[in-house]
PDB file of C-alpha atoms in Angstrom:
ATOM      1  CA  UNK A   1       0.000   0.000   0.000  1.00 79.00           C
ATOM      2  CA  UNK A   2       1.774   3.170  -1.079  1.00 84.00           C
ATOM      3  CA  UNK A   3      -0.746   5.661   1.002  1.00 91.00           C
ATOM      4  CA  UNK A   4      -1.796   7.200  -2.354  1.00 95.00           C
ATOM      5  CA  UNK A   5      -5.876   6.862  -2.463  1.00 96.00           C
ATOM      6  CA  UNK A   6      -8.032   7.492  -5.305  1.00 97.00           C
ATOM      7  CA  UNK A   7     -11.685   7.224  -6.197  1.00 96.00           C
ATOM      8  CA  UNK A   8     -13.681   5.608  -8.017  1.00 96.00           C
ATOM      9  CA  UNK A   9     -11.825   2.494  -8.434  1.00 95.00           C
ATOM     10  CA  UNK A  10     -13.816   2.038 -11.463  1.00 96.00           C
ATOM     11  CA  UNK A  11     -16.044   4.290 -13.630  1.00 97.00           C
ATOM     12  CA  UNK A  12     -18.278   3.939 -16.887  1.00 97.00           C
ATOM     13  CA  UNK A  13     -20.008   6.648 -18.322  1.00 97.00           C
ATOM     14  CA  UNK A  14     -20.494   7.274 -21.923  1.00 97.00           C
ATOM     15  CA  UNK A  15     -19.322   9.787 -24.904  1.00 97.00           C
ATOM     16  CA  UNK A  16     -19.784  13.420 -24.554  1.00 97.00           C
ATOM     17  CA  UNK A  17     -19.907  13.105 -20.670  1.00 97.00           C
ATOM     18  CA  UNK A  18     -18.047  14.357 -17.768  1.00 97.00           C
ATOM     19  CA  UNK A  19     -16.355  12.963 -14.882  1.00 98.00           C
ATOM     20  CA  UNK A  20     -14.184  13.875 -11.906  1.00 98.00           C
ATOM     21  CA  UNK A  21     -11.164  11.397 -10.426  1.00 98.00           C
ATOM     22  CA  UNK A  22     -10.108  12.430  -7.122  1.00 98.00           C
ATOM     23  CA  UNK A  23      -6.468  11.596  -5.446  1.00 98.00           C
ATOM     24  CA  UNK A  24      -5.567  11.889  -1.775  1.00 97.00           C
ATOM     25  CA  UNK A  25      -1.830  12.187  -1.440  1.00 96.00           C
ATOM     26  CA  UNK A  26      -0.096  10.427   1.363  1.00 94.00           C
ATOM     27  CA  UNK A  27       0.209  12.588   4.518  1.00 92.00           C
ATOM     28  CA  UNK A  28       2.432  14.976   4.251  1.00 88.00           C
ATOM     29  CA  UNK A  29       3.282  14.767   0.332  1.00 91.00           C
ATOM     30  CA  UNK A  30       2.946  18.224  -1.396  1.00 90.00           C
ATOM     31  CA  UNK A  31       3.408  17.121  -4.616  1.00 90.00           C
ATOM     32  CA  UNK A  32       1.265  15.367  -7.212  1.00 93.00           C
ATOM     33  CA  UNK A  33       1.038  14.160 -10.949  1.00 92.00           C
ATOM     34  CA  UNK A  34      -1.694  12.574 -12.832  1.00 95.00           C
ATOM     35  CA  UNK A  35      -0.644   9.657 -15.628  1.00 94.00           C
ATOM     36  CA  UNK A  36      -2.916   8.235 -17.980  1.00 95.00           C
ATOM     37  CA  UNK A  37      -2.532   4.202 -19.384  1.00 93.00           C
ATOM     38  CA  UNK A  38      -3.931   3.614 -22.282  1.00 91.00           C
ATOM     39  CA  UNK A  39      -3.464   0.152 -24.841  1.00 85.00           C
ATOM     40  CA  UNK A  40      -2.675   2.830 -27.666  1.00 85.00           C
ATOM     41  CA  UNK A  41      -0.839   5.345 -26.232  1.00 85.00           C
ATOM     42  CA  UNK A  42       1.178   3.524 -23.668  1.00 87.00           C
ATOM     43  CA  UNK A  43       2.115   5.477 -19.878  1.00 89.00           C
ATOM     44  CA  UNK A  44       1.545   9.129 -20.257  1.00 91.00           C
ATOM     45  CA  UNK A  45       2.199  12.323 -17.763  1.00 90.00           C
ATOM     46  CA  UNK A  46      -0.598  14.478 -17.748  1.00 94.00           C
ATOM     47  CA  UNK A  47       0.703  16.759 -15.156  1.00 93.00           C
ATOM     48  CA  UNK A  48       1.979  17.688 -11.722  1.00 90.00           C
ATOM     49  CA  UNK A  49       0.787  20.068  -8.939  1.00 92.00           C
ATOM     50  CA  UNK A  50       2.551  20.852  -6.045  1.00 89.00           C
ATOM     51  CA  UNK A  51       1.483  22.882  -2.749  1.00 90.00           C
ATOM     52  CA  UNK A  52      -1.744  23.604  -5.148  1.00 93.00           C
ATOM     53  CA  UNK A  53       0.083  25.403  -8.148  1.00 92.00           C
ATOM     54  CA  UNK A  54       1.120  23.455 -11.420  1.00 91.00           C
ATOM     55  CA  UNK A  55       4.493  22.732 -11.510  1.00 87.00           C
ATOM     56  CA  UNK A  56       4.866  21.100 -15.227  1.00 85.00           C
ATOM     57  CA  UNK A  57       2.697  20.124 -18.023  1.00 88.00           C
ATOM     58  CA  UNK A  58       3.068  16.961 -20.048  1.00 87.00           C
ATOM     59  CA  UNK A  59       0.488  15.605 -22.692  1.00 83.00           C
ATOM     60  CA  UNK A  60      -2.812  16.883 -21.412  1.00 92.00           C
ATOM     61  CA  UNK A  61      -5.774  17.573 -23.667  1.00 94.00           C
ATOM     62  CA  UNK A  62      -7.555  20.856 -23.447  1.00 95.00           C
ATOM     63  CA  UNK A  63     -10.653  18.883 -22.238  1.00 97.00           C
ATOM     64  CA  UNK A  64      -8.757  17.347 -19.641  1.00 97.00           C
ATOM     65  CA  UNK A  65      -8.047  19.916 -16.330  1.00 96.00           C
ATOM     66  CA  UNK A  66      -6.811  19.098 -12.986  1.00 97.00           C
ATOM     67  CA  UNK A  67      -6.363  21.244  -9.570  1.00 97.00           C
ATOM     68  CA  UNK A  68      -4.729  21.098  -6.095  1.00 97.00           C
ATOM     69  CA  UNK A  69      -6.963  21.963  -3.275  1.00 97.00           C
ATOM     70  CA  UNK A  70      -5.703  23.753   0.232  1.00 95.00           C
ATOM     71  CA  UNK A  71      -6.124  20.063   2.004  1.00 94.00           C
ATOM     72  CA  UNK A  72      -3.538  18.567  -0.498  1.00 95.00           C
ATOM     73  CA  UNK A  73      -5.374  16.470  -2.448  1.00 96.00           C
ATOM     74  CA  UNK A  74      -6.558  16.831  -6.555  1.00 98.00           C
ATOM     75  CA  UNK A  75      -8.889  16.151  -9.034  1.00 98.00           C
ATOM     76  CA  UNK A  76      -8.541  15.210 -12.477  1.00 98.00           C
ATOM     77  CA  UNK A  77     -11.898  16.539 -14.959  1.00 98.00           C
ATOM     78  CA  UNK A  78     -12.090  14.889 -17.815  1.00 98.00           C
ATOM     79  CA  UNK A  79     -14.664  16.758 -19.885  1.00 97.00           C
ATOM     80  CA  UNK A  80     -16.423  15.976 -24.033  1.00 97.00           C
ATOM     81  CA  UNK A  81     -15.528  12.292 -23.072  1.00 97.00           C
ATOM     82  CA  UNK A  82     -14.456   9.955 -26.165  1.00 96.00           C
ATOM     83  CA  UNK A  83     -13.900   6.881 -26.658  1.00 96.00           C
ATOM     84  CA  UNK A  84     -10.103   7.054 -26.688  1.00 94.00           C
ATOM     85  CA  UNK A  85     -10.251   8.705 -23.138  1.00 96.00           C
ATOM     86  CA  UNK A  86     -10.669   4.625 -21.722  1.00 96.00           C
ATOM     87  CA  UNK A  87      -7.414   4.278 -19.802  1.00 96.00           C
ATOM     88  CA  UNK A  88      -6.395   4.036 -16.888  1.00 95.00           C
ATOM     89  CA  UNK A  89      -5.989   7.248 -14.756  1.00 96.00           C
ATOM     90  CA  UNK A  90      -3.062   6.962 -12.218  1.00 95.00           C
ATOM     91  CA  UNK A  91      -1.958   9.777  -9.791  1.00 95.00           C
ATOM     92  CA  UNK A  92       1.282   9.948  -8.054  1.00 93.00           C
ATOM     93  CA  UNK A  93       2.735  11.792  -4.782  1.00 92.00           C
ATOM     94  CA  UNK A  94       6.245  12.884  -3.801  1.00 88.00           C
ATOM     95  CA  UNK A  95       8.032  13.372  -0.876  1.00 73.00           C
ATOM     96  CA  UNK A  96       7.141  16.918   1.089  1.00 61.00           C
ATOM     97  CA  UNK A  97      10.037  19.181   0.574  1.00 61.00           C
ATOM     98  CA  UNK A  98      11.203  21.215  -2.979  1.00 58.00           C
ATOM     99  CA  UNK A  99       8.248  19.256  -4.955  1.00 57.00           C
ATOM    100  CA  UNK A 100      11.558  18.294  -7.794  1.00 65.00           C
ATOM    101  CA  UNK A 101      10.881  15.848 -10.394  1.00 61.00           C
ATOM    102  CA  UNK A 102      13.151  13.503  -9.161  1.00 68.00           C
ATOM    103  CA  UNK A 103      11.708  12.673  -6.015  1.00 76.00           C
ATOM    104  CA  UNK A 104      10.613   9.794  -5.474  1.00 81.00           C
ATOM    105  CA  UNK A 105       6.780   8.949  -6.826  1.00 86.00           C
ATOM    106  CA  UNK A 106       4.130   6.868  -4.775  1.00 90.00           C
ATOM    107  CA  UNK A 107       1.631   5.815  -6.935  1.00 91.00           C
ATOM    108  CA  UNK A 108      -1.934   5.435  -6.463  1.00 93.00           C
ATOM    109  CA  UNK A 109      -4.019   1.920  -7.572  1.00 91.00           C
ATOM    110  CA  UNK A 110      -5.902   3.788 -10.479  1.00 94.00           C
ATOM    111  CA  UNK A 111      -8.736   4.592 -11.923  1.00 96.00           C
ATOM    112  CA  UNK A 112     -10.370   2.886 -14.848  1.00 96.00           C
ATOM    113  CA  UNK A 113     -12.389   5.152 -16.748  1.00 97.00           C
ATOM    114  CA  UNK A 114     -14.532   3.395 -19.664  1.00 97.00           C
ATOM    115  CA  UNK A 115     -16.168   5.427 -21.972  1.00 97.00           C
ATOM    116  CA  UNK A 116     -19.365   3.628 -23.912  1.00 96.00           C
TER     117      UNK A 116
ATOM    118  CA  UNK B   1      11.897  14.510 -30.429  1.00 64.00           C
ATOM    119  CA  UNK B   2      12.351  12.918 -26.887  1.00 67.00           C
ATOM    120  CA  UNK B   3      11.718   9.261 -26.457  1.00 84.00           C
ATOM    121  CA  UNK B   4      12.165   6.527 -24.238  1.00 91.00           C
ATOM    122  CA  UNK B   5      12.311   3.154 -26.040  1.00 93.00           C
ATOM    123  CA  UNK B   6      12.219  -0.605 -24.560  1.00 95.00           C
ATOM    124  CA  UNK B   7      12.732  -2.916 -27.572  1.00 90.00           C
ATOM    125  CA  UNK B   8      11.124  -6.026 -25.995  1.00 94.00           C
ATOM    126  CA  UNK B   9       7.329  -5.990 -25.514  1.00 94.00           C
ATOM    127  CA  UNK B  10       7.595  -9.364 -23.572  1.00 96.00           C
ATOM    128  CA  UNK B  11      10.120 -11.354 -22.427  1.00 97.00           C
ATOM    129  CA  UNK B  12      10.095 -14.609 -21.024  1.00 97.00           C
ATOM    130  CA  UNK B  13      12.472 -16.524 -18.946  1.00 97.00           C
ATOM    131  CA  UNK B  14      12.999 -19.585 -15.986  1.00 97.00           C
ATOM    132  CA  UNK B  15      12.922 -19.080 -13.024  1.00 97.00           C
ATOM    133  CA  UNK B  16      16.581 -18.502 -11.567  1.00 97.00           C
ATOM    134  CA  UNK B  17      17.636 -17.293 -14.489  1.00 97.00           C
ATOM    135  CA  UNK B  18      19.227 -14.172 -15.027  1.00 97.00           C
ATOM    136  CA  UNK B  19      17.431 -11.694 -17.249  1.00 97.00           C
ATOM    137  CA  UNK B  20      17.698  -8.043 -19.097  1.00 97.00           C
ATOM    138  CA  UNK B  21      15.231  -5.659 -19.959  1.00 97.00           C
ATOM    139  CA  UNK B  22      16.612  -3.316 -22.805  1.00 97.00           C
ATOM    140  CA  UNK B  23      15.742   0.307 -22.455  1.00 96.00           C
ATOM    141  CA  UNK B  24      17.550   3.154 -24.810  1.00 95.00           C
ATOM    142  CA  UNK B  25      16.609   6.830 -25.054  1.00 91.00           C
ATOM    143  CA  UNK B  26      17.318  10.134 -26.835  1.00 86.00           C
ATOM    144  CA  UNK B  27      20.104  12.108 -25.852  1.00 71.00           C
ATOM    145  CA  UNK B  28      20.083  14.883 -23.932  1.00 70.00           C
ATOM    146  CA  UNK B  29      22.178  17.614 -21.908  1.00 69.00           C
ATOM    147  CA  UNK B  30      20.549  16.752 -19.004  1.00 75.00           C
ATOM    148  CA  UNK B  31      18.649  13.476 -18.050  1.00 83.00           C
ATOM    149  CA  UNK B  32      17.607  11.309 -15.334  1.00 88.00           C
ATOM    150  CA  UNK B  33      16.909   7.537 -15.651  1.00 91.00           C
ATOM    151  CA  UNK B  34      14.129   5.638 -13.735  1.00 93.00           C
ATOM    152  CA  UNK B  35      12.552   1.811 -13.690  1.00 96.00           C
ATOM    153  CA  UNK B  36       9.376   1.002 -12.554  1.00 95.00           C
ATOM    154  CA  UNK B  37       7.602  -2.110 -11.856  1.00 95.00           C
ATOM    155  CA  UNK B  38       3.804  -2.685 -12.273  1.00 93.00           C
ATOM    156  CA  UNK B  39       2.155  -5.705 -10.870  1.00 91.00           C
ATOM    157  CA  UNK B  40      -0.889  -6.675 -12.305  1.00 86.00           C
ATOM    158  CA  UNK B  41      -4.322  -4.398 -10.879  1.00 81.00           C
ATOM    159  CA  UNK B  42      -1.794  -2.454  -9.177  1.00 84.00           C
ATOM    160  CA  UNK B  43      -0.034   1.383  -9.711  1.00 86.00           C
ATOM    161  CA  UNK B  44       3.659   1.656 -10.490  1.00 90.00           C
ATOM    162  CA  UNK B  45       6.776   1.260  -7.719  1.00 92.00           C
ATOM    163  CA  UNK B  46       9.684   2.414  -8.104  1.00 91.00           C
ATOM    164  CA  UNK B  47      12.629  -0.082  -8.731  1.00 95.00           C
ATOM    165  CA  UNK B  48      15.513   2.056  -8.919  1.00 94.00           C
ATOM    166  CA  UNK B  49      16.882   5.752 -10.250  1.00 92.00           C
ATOM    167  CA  UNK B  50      20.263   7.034 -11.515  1.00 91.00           C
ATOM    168  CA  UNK B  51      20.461  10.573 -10.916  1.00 86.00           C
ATOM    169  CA  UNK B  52      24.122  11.173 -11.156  1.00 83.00           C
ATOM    170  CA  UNK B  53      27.414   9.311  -9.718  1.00 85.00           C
ATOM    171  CA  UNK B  54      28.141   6.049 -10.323  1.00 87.00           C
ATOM    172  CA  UNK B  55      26.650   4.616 -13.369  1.00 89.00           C
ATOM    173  CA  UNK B  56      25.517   1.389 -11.674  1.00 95.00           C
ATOM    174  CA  UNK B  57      22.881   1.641  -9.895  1.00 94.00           C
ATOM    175  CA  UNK B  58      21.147  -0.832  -7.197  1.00 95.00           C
ATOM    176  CA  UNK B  59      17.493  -0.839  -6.652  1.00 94.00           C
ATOM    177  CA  UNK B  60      14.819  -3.309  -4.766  1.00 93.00           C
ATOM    178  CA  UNK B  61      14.006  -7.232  -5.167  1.00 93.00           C
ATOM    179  CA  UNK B  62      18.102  -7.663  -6.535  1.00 96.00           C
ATOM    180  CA  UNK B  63      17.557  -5.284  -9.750  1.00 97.00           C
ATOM    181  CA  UNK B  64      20.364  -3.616 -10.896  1.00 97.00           C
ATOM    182  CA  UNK B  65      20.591  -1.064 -14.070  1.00 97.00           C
ATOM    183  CA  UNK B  66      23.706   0.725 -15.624  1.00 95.00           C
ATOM    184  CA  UNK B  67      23.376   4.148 -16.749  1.00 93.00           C
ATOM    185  CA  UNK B  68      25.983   4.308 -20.225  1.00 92.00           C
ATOM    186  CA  UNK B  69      25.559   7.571 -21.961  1.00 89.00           C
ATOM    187  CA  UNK B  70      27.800   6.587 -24.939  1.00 90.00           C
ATOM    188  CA  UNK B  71      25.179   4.198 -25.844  1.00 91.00           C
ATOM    189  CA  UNK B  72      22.252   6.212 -24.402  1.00 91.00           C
ATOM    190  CA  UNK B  73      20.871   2.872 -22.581  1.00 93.00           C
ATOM    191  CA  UNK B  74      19.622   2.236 -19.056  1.00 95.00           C
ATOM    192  CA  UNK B  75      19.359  -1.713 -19.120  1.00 97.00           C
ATOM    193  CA  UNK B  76      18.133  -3.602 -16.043  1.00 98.00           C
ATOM    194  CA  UNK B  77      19.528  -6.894 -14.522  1.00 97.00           C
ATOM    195  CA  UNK B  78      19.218  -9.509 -12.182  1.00 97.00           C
ATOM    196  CA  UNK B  79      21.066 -12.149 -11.412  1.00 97.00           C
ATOM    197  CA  UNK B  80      18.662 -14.921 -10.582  1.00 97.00           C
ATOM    198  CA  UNK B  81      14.936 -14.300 -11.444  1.00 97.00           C
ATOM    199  CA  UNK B  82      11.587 -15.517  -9.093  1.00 96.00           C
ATOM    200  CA  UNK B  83       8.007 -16.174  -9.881  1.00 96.00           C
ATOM    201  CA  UNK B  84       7.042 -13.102  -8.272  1.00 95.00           C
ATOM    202  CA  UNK B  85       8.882 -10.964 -10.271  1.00 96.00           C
ATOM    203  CA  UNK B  86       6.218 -11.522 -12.969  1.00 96.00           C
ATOM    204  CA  UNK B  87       5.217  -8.075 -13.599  1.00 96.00           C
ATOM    205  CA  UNK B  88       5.643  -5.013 -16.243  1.00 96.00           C
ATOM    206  CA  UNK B  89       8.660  -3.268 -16.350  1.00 97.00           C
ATOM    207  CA  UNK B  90       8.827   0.741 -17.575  1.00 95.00           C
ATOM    208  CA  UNK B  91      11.874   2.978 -18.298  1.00 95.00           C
ATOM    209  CA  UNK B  92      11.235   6.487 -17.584  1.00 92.00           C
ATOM    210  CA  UNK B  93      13.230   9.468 -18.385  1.00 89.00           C
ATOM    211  CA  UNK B  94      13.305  12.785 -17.336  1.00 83.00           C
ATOM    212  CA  UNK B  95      14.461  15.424 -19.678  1.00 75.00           C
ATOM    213  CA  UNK B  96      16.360  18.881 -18.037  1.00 64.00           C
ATOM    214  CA  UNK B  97      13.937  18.730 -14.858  1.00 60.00           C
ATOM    215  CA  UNK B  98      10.573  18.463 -16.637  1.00 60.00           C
ATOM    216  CA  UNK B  99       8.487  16.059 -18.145  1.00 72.00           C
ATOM    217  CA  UNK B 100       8.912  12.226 -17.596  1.00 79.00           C
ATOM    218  CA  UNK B 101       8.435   9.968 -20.970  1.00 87.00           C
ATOM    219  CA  UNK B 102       7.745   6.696 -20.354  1.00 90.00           C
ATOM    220  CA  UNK B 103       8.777   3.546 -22.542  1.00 92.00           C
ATOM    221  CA  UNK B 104       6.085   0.939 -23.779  1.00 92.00           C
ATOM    222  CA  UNK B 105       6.701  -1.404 -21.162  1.00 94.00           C
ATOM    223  CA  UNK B 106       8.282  -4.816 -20.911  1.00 97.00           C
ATOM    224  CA  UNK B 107       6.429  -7.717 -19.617  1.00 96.00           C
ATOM    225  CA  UNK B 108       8.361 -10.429 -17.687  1.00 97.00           C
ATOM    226  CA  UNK B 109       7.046 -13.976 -17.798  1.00 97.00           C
ATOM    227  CA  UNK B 110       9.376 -15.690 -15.063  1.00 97.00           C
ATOM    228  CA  UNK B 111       8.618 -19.747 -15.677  1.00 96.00           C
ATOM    229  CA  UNK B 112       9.145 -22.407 -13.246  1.00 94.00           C
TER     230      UNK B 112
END
């Protein structure tokens, strides 16, 4: 168990929808990124947020937004859903100081999103 | 364009034996080197990192990797190879303190 939470384990909704992932951070942890795992598009960093700013910015659509909230932890909106948005959503924490890339990640169990 | 690439999609092997997982990127001023393991239903751990220094590094479970920039590969090793190492194995990089790219994966089929 890495201490990384996130809900819903599981989630089907269909095309054209919108949904919200939520990730709890493990105590203490200001950092955290958001990955998405898809069959096509292999392991992919959305982005990171640390002490409720974004840090860095990898290959996130414009549909696709994220935040940091005072308490730590973040949510991922995924918005116009399509089909290719199935994956699975992981988040990530890092250790409490500086927030640099190269800390060490925790990661989270995942979300599976399916989109009908 | 920066890439991460693992040239094996799956590799089997017996149990006790040793094993490599090939992983080569693009070159870069300025990168850092990570493996990660991925058990099945489960999020990613961390095996092992080369940041700087030595260019061998030593990570969990008896992994090993060696950083060689000539060649622009991070390969990981072990020795002696267990059932429960039956996982997926990804290569990450990290290009001048931003984004990480991740490789395709690699997964291990350890056989008794």
């Amino acid at each position: 168990d890495s201490g990384v939470t996130q809900t819903p384990k599981h989630l089907i909704t269909a095309t054209g929808q919108r949904v919200t992932l939520r990730c709890s951070p493990r105590s203490g942890d200001l950092s955290v990124y958001w990955y998405q795992q898809s069959l096509d598009q292999g392991l992919q960093f959305l982005i990171q947020y640390y002490n409720g700013e974004e840090r860095a910015k990898g290959n996130i659509l414009e549909r696709f937004s994220a935040q940091q909230f005072p308490d730590l932890h973040s949510e991922l909106n995924l918005s116009s859903l399509e089909l290719g948005d199935s994956a699975l959503y992981f988040c990530a924490s890092s250790s409490p100081a500086g927030g640099r890339p190269t800390d060490t990640q925790y990661f989270g169990p995942g979300t599976r999103l399916t989109v009908l | 364009a920066q890439s991460v690439t693992q040239l094996d999609s799956q590799v089997p092997v017996f149990e006790e034996a040793p094993v490599e997982l090939r992983c080569n990127y693009s070159s870069s001023v300025s990168v850092y080197l990570f493996w990660y393991v991925q058990y099945p239903n489960q999020g990613l751990q961390l095996l092992l990192k080369y940041l700087s220094g030595s260019t061998l590094v030593k990570g969990i479970n008896g992994f090993e990797a060696e950083f060689n920039k000539s060649q622009t590969s991070f390969h990981l090793r072990k020795p002696s190879v267990h059932i429960s190492d039956t996982a997926e194995y990804f290569c990450a990089v990290q290009y001048n303190f931003n984004k990480f790219y991740f490789g395709s994966g690699t997964k291990l089929n350890v056989k008794p």
